[in-house]
Amino acid sequence: MAGSDTPRQDDIPVDASATGDQPAGAADVPAVNSVSGDEGVGSAGPDRAVDPTAQDARTPAVTVRGTAAPSIRDVRLKIRRFLPEQDAEPHWETYTVPTEQGDRLLDAIHWVKWNIDGSLTFRRSCAHGVCGSDAMRVNGVNRLACKVLTKDLGDEVLLEPIKGLPVLKDLVVDMEPFFEAYRSVKPFLLPSPHEPTKERLQSAKDRERFDDTTKCILCAACTTSCPVYWSDDAYFGPAAIVNAHRFIFDSRDEGGEERLEILNTKEGVWRCRTTFNCTDACPRGIEVTKAIQEVKRALIFRRF
Amino acid sequence: MATALEDFGSPAIESPRARRQRPGQRSRTNFELYSWIFMRLSGVLLVVLVLGHLLIMNVMDGGVQRLNFGFVAGRWSSPFWQTWDLLQLWLAELHGTNGLRTVINDYAERDGTRLWLKMLLYTSAGLVLVLGTLVIFTFDPNIG
């Protein structure tokens, strides 16, 4: 797998800017709508990059762009690999991936899987920042691989599985503890037990109260960025508290007391040290730490 | 029912990190809430008490050079300064102890380690509190 990048580096100069340094093939196509990204991969030559899937891998990222000839930049992905069948401990492996301006990190990881090492395992589904499958530790901070562009990352990118959950394989972790904590705050509407005679109406203002925390996609980026969660996995973690917040402050919900009681423990909101890692990690821009503080405040003012 | 993992026949799933505990069982007390509030209130009070203490002892009227047995004896003859020092002692000791308690909770992973560290912590805190309180209340200016 290491051999696959050497020929390509010969073809593509390190500082391949938009000028005449393009790989073979780029020259005979005008700059507009250049498909030299495909050519770049094709010209990687004798190795398995000639595989048609390799071109498929490049195509989407190339066609959305239009104006200047795309410049190819090699990015070294240093990935924390762990194959449970053969490894006792995780280890680092480096892959060199040619990337273009608009490439997402997920595209680069796909390129590795499709062209260099098919055994690389990671989760992704929608690839557009909605499903929350591809949270991972990128250069030490939790990000969704589909929402980070490689151009923002530098030449070497460290990729690790999110921290604090058992690693199953490569970038895939066991999410069950995370969802167990999520389920334990009863993340569903607990309305008044009386049969309603009409629709449960809610004013726009009441809806606004918990709007921020409705955005959660359960990617676990916040919970696994929390240093308290790293050392104490009995802690509910930011995501569970965010989802409790979403119902505690819902005017139609009657289970607020119950949820507050659940979070009023040693492993509940009082464990939070307001390091703001969660707020920084959230790919949806939820103010996670603020939500946790609001739950604390609700507990205090319920008491006094 | 076999999980997907067991189907792999994978022996190394525990690595590198396996889960230890399940999330919080409910507690019926508000201890953590009170301790959280105590940290905030005692912190605010300590800012006043400690800064005042430092100002009086180290800055005003010639500062630390004038401190001697007589100076302390004079101060402790007044109930105001006795109360000030007593409050400072208790708040600082409890504030620090509670802070260390949370640090131990955060970082001590094994139950045994946690138990012993907390025993040590509570013992030392108890000693300091008892000794300090005893001195403030039984101080005899004529001892010299």
Short mmCIF file of C-alpha atoms in Angstrom, two decimals:
data_model
loop_
_atom_site.label_atom_id
_atom_site.label_comp_id
_atom_site.label_asym_id
_atom_site.label_seq_id
_atom_site.Cartn_x
_atom_site.Cartn_y
_atom_site.Cartn_z
CA MET A 1 0.00 0.00 0.00
CA ALA A 2 2.91 2.31 0.54
CA GLY A 3 4.01 1.78 -3.05
CA SER A 4 0.86 3.29 -4.46
CA ASP A 5 1.83 6.84 -3.74
CA THR A 6 5.38 6.94 -5.00
CA PRO A 7 4.70 7.08 -8.73
CA ARG A 8 2.05 9.68 -8.24
CA GLN A 9 4.38 11.97 -6.45
CA ASP A 10 6.61 11.91 -9.49
CA ASP A 11 3.74 12.92 -11.71
CA ILE A 12 2.40 15.63 -9.54
CA PRO A 13 4.79 18.24 -8.24
CA VAL A 14 4.30 19.11 -4.61
CA ASP A 15 3.44 22.69 -5.43
CA ALA A 16 1.27 21.84 -8.41
CA SER A 17 -0.38 25.18 -8.79
CA ALA A 18 -2.96 26.00 -11.41
CA THR A 19 -0.35 26.69 -14.09
CA GLY A 20 1.60 24.46 -16.41
CA ASP A 21 2.54 21.94 -13.79
CA GLN A 22 -0.58 19.92 -14.32
CA PRO A 23 -0.21 16.21 -14.92
CA ALA A 24 -0.44 14.86 -18.42
CA GLY A 25 -3.84 15.38 -19.90
CA ALA A 26 -4.63 18.65 -18.28
CA ALA A 27 -2.87 20.55 -21.00
CA ASP A 28 -5.17 19.59 -23.85
CA VAL A 29 -8.29 20.59 -21.96
CA PRO A 30 -8.98 24.28 -21.49
CA ALA A 31 -8.89 25.47 -17.95
CA VAL A 32 -12.67 25.67 -17.78
CA ASN A 33 -14.31 22.44 -16.72
CA SER A 34 -11.00 20.72 -16.58
CA VAL A 35 -11.17 17.10 -15.60
CA SER A 36 -7.55 16.90 -14.77
CA GLY A 37 -8.46 15.48 -11.42
CA ASP A 38 -9.36 12.27 -13.18
CA GLU A 39 -6.26 12.45 -15.25
CA GLY A 40 -4.22 12.94 -12.16
CA VAL A 41 -5.41 9.69 -10.76
CA GLY A 42 -5.16 7.89 -14.06
CA SER A 43 -1.65 9.04 -14.60
CA ALA A 44 -0.68 7.55 -11.28
CA GLY A 45 0.09 4.77 -13.66
CA PRO A 46 1.18 1.29 -13.04
CA ASP A 47 -0.47 0.64 -9.72
CA ARG A 48 -4.07 -0.09 -8.96
CA ALA A 49 -5.15 3.49 -9.44
CA VAL A 50 -6.15 2.50 -12.99
CA ASP A 51 -9.05 0.68 -11.41
CA PRO A 52 -12.21 2.37 -12.74
CA THR A 53 -13.50 2.91 -9.22
CA ALA A 54 -10.56 5.17 -8.72
CA GLN A 55 -11.95 7.58 -11.25
CA ASP A 56 -15.37 7.34 -9.73
CA ALA A 57 -13.81 8.32 -6.48
CA ARG A 58 -12.47 11.50 -7.98
CA THR A 59 -15.33 12.45 -10.25
CA PRO A 60 -17.85 14.07 -7.90
CA ALA A 61 -15.30 16.37 -6.39
CA VAL A 62 -14.08 17.45 -9.82
CA THR A 63 -17.32 18.11 -11.62
CA VAL A 64 -18.77 20.46 -9.03
CA ARG A 65 -15.90 22.79 -9.65
CA GLY A 66 -15.70 24.69 -12.83
CA THR A 67 -13.37 27.55 -13.31
CA ALA A 68 -9.67 27.13 -12.79
CA ALA A 69 -7.79 23.94 -13.36
CA PRO A 70 -7.85 22.21 -9.99
CA SER A 71 -4.58 21.97 -8.21
CA ILE A 72 -3.78 18.64 -6.67
CA ARG A 73 -2.24 18.60 -3.26
CA ASP A 74 -0.95 15.51 -1.55
CA VAL A 75 -2.24 15.06 1.96
CA ARG A 76 -0.81 12.46 4.27
CA LEU A 77 -3.59 10.80 6.22
CA LYS A 78 -2.17 9.29 9.37
CA ILE A 79 -4.89 6.94 10.49
CA ARG A 80 -5.15 5.07 13.77
CA ARG A 81 -5.77 1.53 12.55
CA PHE A 82 -7.03 -1.35 14.62
CA LEU A 83 -8.01 -4.68 13.12
CA PRO A 84 -9.31 -6.83 15.95
CA GLU A 85 -8.59 -10.03 14.04
CA GLN A 86 -4.88 -9.36 13.84
CA ASP A 87 -3.87 -6.43 16.03
CA ALA A 88 -3.40 -6.52 19.77
CA GLU A 89 -3.04 -2.75 19.93
CA PRO A 90 -3.95 0.05 17.55
CA HIS A 91 -1.20 1.47 15.40
CA TRP A 92 -0.70 4.40 13.04
CA GLU A 93 -0.60 4.01 9.32
CA THR A 94 0.05 6.75 6.80
CA TYR A 95 -1.55 7.06 3.37
CA THR A 96 -0.78 9.72 0.83
CA VAL A 97 -3.89 10.99 -0.91
CA PRO A 98 -4.09 13.51 -3.75
CA THR A 99 -6.75 16.05 -2.91
CA GLU A 100 -8.30 19.00 -4.61
CA GLN A 101 -9.53 22.30 -3.29
CA GLY A 102 -13.10 21.24 -2.61
CA ASP A 103 -12.43 17.78 -1.26
CA ARG A 104 -13.91 16.89 2.04
CA LEU A 105 -11.92 14.83 4.46
CA LEU A 106 -14.44 12.05 3.86
CA ASP A 107 -13.49 12.06 0.15
CA ALA A 108 -9.87 11.52 1.11
CA ILE A 109 -10.77 8.65 3.43
CA HIS A 110 -12.89 7.13 0.68
CA TRP A 111 -9.92 7.42 -1.64
CA VAL A 112 -7.84 5.41 0.77
CA LYS A 113 -10.48 2.75 1.12
CA TRP A 114 -11.23 2.51 -2.59
CA ASN A 115 -7.72 2.78 -3.96
CA ILE A 116 -5.18 1.84 -1.34
CA ASP A 117 -6.54 -0.34 1.41
CA GLY A 118 -10.07 -1.70 1.28
CA SER A 119 -9.84 -2.97 4.82
CA LEU A 120 -9.98 0.57 6.23
CA THR A 121 -13.21 0.72 8.18
CA PHE A 122 -15.25 3.74 9.13
CA ARG A 123 -18.87 4.78 9.39
CA ARG A 124 -20.54 7.17 7.05
CA SER A 125 -23.97 7.36 5.59
CA CYS A 126 -25.34 10.59 4.18
CA ALA A 127 -21.94 12.26 3.82
CA HIS A 128 -23.55 15.68 4.19
CA GLY A 129 -23.42 16.37 7.90
CA VAL A 130 -26.91 15.20 8.71
CA CYS A 131 -26.74 11.56 9.74
CA GLY A 132 -23.92 11.97 12.24
CA SER A 133 -22.17 8.72 11.37
CA ASP A 134 -18.68 9.90 10.58
CA ALA A 135 -17.61 11.72 13.72
CA MET A 136 -13.91 11.19 14.25
CA ARG A 137 -10.94 12.78 15.89
CA VAL A 138 -9.26 14.98 13.29
CA ASN A 139 -5.92 16.41 14.38
CA GLY A 140 -7.01 15.94 17.99
CA VAL A 141 -10.45 17.51 17.79
CA ASN A 142 -13.77 15.86 17.05
CA ARG A 143 -15.19 16.67 13.65
CA LEU A 144 -17.50 15.15 11.08
CA ALA A 145 -15.28 13.97 8.23
CA CYS A 146 -17.96 15.09 5.77
CA LYS A 147 -17.96 18.67 7.05
CA VAL A 148 -14.21 19.30 7.01
CA LEU A 149 -12.40 20.29 3.82
CA THR A 150 -8.91 18.91 3.35
CA LYS A 151 -7.71 22.32 2.23
CA ASP A 152 -8.26 23.55 5.78
CA LEU A 153 -6.21 20.80 7.35
CA GLY A 154 -2.55 21.04 6.40
CA ASP A 155 -0.38 18.40 4.80
CA GLU A 156 -0.58 15.80 7.52
CA VAL A 157 -3.90 14.87 9.07
CA LEU A 158 -4.20 12.70 12.14
CA LEU A 159 -7.32 10.57 12.17
CA GLU A 160 -8.41 8.64 15.22
CA PRO A 161 -11.64 7.05 16.38
CA ILE A 162 -13.61 9.23 18.76
CA LYS A 163 -12.22 8.85 22.24
CA GLY A 164 -13.85 7.29 25.28
CA LEU A 165 -15.83 4.54 23.59
CA PRO A 166 -14.51 1.03 22.96
CA VAL A 167 -12.89 0.76 19.54
CA LEU A 168 -14.27 -2.09 17.46
CA LYS A 169 -12.25 -1.65 14.29
CA ASP A 170 -10.24 1.22 12.85
CA LEU A 171 -12.44 4.30 13.16
CA VAL A 172 -15.53 2.40 14.27
CA VAL A 173 -16.38 2.53 17.96
CA ASP A 174 -19.06 0.82 19.98
CA MET A 175 -21.75 3.49 20.27
CA GLU A 176 -23.90 1.47 22.65
CA PRO A 177 -22.65 3.14 25.88
CA PHE A 178 -23.38 6.49 24.26
CA PHE A 179 -26.91 5.50 23.33
CA GLU A 180 -27.43 3.88 26.71
CA ALA A 181 -26.75 7.23 28.35
CA TYR A 182 -28.99 8.89 25.77
CA ARG A 183 -31.85 6.51 26.46
CA SER A 184 -31.56 6.88 30.20
CA VAL A 185 -32.67 10.53 30.10
CA LYS A 186 -35.95 9.48 28.42
CA PRO A 187 -35.47 11.40 25.18
CA PHE A 188 -39.10 11.35 24.15
CA LEU A 189 -42.13 13.46 24.90
CA LEU A 190 -43.76 12.61 28.21
CA PRO A 191 -47.05 14.47 27.91
CA SER A 192 -49.69 14.80 30.54
CA PRO A 193 -51.34 11.41 31.02
CA HIS A 194 -54.78 12.81 30.32
CA GLU A 195 -56.12 12.15 26.88
CA PRO A 196 -55.84 15.46 25.05
CA THR A 197 -59.06 16.90 23.65
CA LYS A 198 -57.23 19.07 21.16
CA GLU A 199 -53.87 19.51 19.54
CA ARG A 200 -51.00 20.33 21.94
CA LEU A 201 -50.30 23.85 20.84
CA GLN A 202 -47.08 25.65 21.52
CA SER A 203 -46.22 29.30 21.03
CA ALA A 204 -43.29 30.28 18.88
CA LYS A 205 -41.62 31.67 21.98
CA ASP A 206 -42.00 28.40 23.86
CA ARG A 207 -40.60 26.55 20.89
CA GLU A 208 -37.67 28.93 20.72
CA ARG A 209 -36.72 28.02 24.29
CA PHE A 210 -35.29 24.65 23.32
CA ASP A 211 -34.67 25.23 19.64
CA ASP A 212 -30.90 24.94 19.91
CA THR A 213 -30.96 21.47 21.41
CA THR A 214 -33.34 20.08 18.79
CA LYS A 215 -30.49 20.22 16.30
CA CYS A 216 -28.61 17.28 17.81
CA ILE A 217 -27.82 14.48 15.35
CA LEU A 218 -26.35 12.10 17.96
CA CYS A 219 -22.95 11.90 16.32
CA ALA A 220 -21.26 11.68 19.75
CA ALA A 221 -18.69 14.32 18.85
CA CYS A 222 -19.48 16.29 21.99
CA THR A 223 -19.63 13.41 24.44
CA THR A 224 -16.37 11.93 23.21
CA SER A 225 -14.62 15.31 23.33
CA CYS A 226 -15.38 15.68 27.02
CA PRO A 227 -12.39 15.04 29.29
CA VAL A 228 -14.71 14.04 32.11
CA TYR A 229 -16.29 11.40 29.88
CA TRP A 230 -12.84 10.10 28.88
CA SER A 231 -12.00 9.32 32.48
CA ASP A 232 -15.46 8.49 33.78
CA ASP A 233 -17.73 6.69 31.39
CA ALA A 234 -20.55 6.58 33.90
CA TYR A 235 -21.00 10.30 33.25
CA PHE A 236 -24.05 10.89 31.09
CA GLY A 237 -22.05 13.08 28.76
CA PRO A 238 -23.02 16.26 26.93
CA ALA A 239 -25.18 14.64 24.25
CA ALA A 240 -27.51 12.96 26.76
CA ILE A 241 -27.84 16.23 28.67
CA VAL A 242 -28.54 18.15 25.46
CA ASN A 243 -31.32 15.74 24.63
CA ALA A 244 -32.70 15.94 28.14
CA HIS A 245 -32.62 19.73 27.79
CA ARG A 246 -34.63 19.45 24.60
CA PHE A 247 -37.54 17.94 26.56
CA ILE A 248 -37.04 19.58 29.96
CA PHE A 249 -37.65 22.98 28.39
CA ASP A 250 -40.46 21.82 26.10
CA SER A 251 -43.70 23.42 27.30
CA ARG A 252 -45.71 20.35 26.18
CA ASP A 253 -43.62 17.95 28.20
CA GLU A 254 -44.47 16.83 31.72
CA GLY A 255 -41.41 14.71 32.42
CA GLY A 256 -39.05 17.55 33.24
CA GLU A 257 -38.96 16.76 36.95
CA GLU A 258 -38.14 13.16 36.25
CA ARG A 259 -35.32 14.04 33.87
CA LEU A 260 -33.92 16.66 36.22
CA GLU A 261 -33.89 14.06 38.96
CA ILE A 262 -31.95 11.67 36.72
CA LEU A 263 -29.39 14.38 35.95
CA ASN A 264 -29.12 15.48 39.60
CA THR A 265 -26.57 12.79 40.43
CA LYS A 266 -22.84 12.52 40.77
CA GLU A 267 -22.74 11.31 37.17
CA GLY A 268 -25.20 13.95 36.01
CA VAL A 269 -24.79 17.63 35.20
CA TRP A 270 -22.68 18.30 38.30
CA ARG A 271 -19.87 16.38 36.70
CA CYS A 272 -19.54 19.05 34.01
CA ARG A 273 -16.38 21.16 34.34
CA THR A 274 -17.34 23.64 31.61
CA THR A 275 -14.30 23.02 29.47
CA PHE A 276 -16.34 23.89 26.37
CA ASN A 277 -14.83 21.02 24.36
CA CYS A 278 -18.36 19.90 23.56
CA THR A 279 -19.43 23.28 22.23
CA ASP A 280 -16.33 23.40 20.08
CA ALA A 281 -16.87 19.87 18.79
CA CYS A 282 -20.55 20.10 17.89
CA PRO A 283 -20.90 19.98 14.10
CA ARG A 284 -24.36 21.50 14.40
CA GLY A 285 -23.20 24.51 16.33
CA ILE A 286 -25.28 23.68 19.39
CA GLU A 287 -24.18 25.63 22.44
CA VAL A 288 -23.77 22.44 24.40
CA THR A 289 -22.10 23.85 27.48
CA LYS A 290 -24.78 26.51 27.74
CA ALA A 291 -27.47 23.83 27.60
CA ILE A 292 -25.78 21.94 30.41
CA GLN A 293 -25.56 25.13 32.46
CA GLU A 294 -29.26 25.75 31.87
CA VAL A 295 -30.07 22.32 33.24
CA LYS A 296 -27.93 23.07 36.31
CA ARG A 297 -29.74 26.35 36.75
CA ALA A 298 -33.11 24.63 36.46
CA LEU A 299 -32.04 22.20 39.19
CA ILE A 300 -30.89 25.01 41.46
CA PHE A 301 -33.97 27.17 41.03
CA ARG A 302 -36.23 24.17 41.44
CA ARG A 303 -34.58 23.67 44.80
CA PHE A 304 -34.49 27.25 46.06
CA MET B 1 -28.32 -13.87 21.44
CA ALA B 2 -24.91 -13.53 19.90
CA THR B 3 -23.90 -10.00 19.07
CA ALA B 4 -22.36 -9.04 15.78
CA LEU B 5 -19.04 -8.89 17.55
CA GLU B 6 -19.12 -12.41 18.78
CA ASP B 7 -19.83 -13.49 15.23
CA PHE B 8 -16.43 -12.13 14.28
CA GLY B 9 -14.84 -14.37 16.86
CA SER B 10 -12.79 -11.38 17.83
CA PRO B 11 -10.66 -11.84 20.94
CA ALA B 12 -9.33 -8.30 21.23
CA ILE B 13 -12.45 -6.23 21.47
CA GLU B 14 -11.62 -4.98 24.93
CA SER B 15 -8.67 -3.11 23.48
CA PRO B 16 -7.94 -0.30 23.68
CA ARG B 17 -10.68 0.69 25.98
CA ALA B 18 -13.64 -1.11 27.38
CA ARG B 19 -16.51 0.37 29.28
CA ARG B 20 -16.44 0.15 33.05
CA GLN B 21 -19.68 1.49 34.35
CA ARG B 22 -23.23 2.21 33.43
CA PRO B 23 -24.56 5.73 33.57
CA GLY B 24 -25.90 7.08 36.76
CA GLN B 25 -28.20 5.28 39.02
CA ARG B 26 -30.58 7.75 40.53
CA SER B 27 -29.65 9.34 43.78
CA ARG B 28 -32.29 10.69 46.05
CA THR B 29 -30.08 13.30 47.63
CA ASN B 30 -29.09 16.73 46.43
CA PHE B 31 -25.54 16.41 47.70
CA GLU B 32 -23.90 17.17 44.35
CA LEU B 33 -26.17 20.16 43.86
CA TYR B 34 -25.33 21.58 47.28
CA SER B 35 -21.64 20.94 46.86
CA TRP B 36 -21.73 22.71 43.48
CA ILE B 37 -23.45 25.73 45.00
CA PHE B 38 -21.13 25.67 47.99
CA MET B 39 -18.13 25.91 45.68
CA ARG B 40 -19.51 29.05 44.06
CA LEU B 41 -20.59 30.78 47.26
CA SER B 42 -17.49 29.90 49.24
CA GLY B 43 -15.37 30.98 46.31
CA VAL B 44 -16.94 34.44 46.29
CA LEU B 45 -16.61 34.78 50.07
CA LEU B 46 -13.03 33.58 50.01
CA VAL B 47 -12.08 36.25 47.51
CA VAL B 48 -13.07 38.86 50.09
CA LEU B 49 -11.73 37.02 53.13
CA VAL B 50 -8.41 35.95 51.68
CA LEU B 51 -7.65 39.20 49.88
CA GLY B 52 -8.53 41.08 53.07
CA HIS B 53 -6.33 38.76 55.06
CA LEU B 54 -3.40 39.21 52.68
CA LEU B 55 -3.87 42.97 52.67
CA ILE B 56 -3.87 43.21 56.46
CA MET B 57 -1.06 40.78 57.07
CA ASN B 58 1.30 41.61 54.22
CA VAL B 59 0.64 45.10 52.93
CA MET B 60 -0.83 47.52 55.47
CA ASP B 61 1.23 49.28 58.14
CA GLY B 62 4.65 47.97 57.29
CA GLY B 63 3.43 44.63 56.04
CA VAL B 64 4.81 41.30 57.04
CA GLN B 65 7.70 42.81 59.07
CA ARG B 66 5.45 43.80 61.95
CA LEU B 67 3.91 40.36 62.42
CA ASN B 68 4.72 38.74 65.71
CA PHE B 69 3.07 36.90 68.54
CA GLY B 70 1.73 40.12 70.00
CA PHE B 71 0.14 41.18 66.75
CA VAL B 72 -1.73 37.90 66.37
CA ALA B 73 -2.69 37.88 70.03
CA GLY B 74 -4.08 41.38 69.65
CA ARG B 75 -6.15 40.46 66.66
CA TRP B 76 -7.57 37.32 68.19
CA SER B 77 -8.71 39.18 71.26
CA SER B 78 -11.44 40.60 69.05
CA PRO B 79 -14.38 38.33 68.20
CA PHE B 80 -14.55 39.96 64.76
CA TRP B 81 -11.12 38.73 63.69
CA GLN B 82 -11.74 35.39 65.37
CA THR B 83 -14.85 34.96 63.26
CA TRP B 84 -13.02 36.17 60.15
CA ASP B 85 -10.24 33.63 60.60
CA LEU B 86 -12.62 30.86 61.57
CA LEU B 87 -14.72 31.46 58.45
CA GLN B 88 -11.61 31.60 56.33
CA LEU B 89 -10.36 28.35 57.78
CA TRP B 90 -13.58 26.43 57.30
CA LEU B 91 -14.47 27.79 53.90
CA ALA B 92 -10.99 27.36 52.46
CA GLU B 93 -10.57 23.87 53.88
CA LEU B 94 -13.97 22.67 52.72
CA HIS B 95 -13.62 24.39 49.36
CA GLY B 96 -10.26 22.76 48.79
CA THR B 97 -11.43 19.39 50.05
CA ASN B 98 -14.45 19.42 47.80
CA GLY B 99 -12.31 20.45 44.86
CA LEU B 100 -9.91 17.59 45.50
CA ARG B 101 -12.86 15.25 45.93
CA THR B 102 -14.04 16.04 42.43
CA VAL B 103 -10.50 15.71 41.10
CA ILE B 104 -10.29 12.26 42.69
CA ASN B 105 -13.68 11.34 41.26
CA ASP B 106 -12.52 12.47 37.85
CA TYR B 107 -9.14 10.83 37.75
CA ALA B 108 -8.98 7.86 40.12
CA GLU B 109 -10.23 4.99 38.02
CA ARG B 110 -10.10 2.07 40.44
CA ASP B 111 -12.57 1.91 43.30
CA GLY B 112 -9.79 1.04 45.75
CA THR B 113 -7.63 3.98 44.72
CA ARG B 114 -10.58 6.31 45.03
CA LEU B 115 -11.45 5.03 48.48
CA TRP B 116 -7.94 5.43 49.87
CA LEU B 117 -7.33 8.82 48.32
CA LYS B 118 -10.59 10.08 49.77
CA MET B 119 -9.83 8.61 53.19
CA LEU B 120 -6.52 10.44 53.15
CA LEU B 121 -8.21 13.62 51.99
CA TYR B 122 -10.99 13.57 54.58
CA THR B 123 -8.60 12.64 57.39
CA SER B 124 -6.25 15.51 56.60
CA ALA B 125 -9.15 17.93 56.20
CA GLY B 126 -10.60 16.83 59.51
CA LEU B 127 -7.26 17.27 61.25
CA VAL B 128 -6.73 20.76 59.88
CA LEU B 129 -10.27 21.83 60.74
CA VAL B 130 -10.20 20.49 64.28
CA LEU B 131 -6.73 21.80 65.04
CA GLY B 132 -7.39 25.22 63.50
CA THR B 133 -10.69 25.66 65.28
CA LEU B 134 -9.16 24.54 68.55
CA VAL B 135 -6.38 27.09 68.25
CA ILE B 136 -8.71 29.95 67.39
CA PHE B 137 -10.99 29.26 70.35
CA THR B 138 -8.47 28.26 72.98
CA PHE B 139 -5.75 30.76 72.09
CA ASP B 140 -4.17 32.14 75.24
CA PRO B 141 -2.35 35.45 74.74
CA ASN B 142 -0.50 35.00 78.03
CA ILE B 143 1.12 31.76 76.98
CA GLY B 144 4.50 33.39 76.43
#
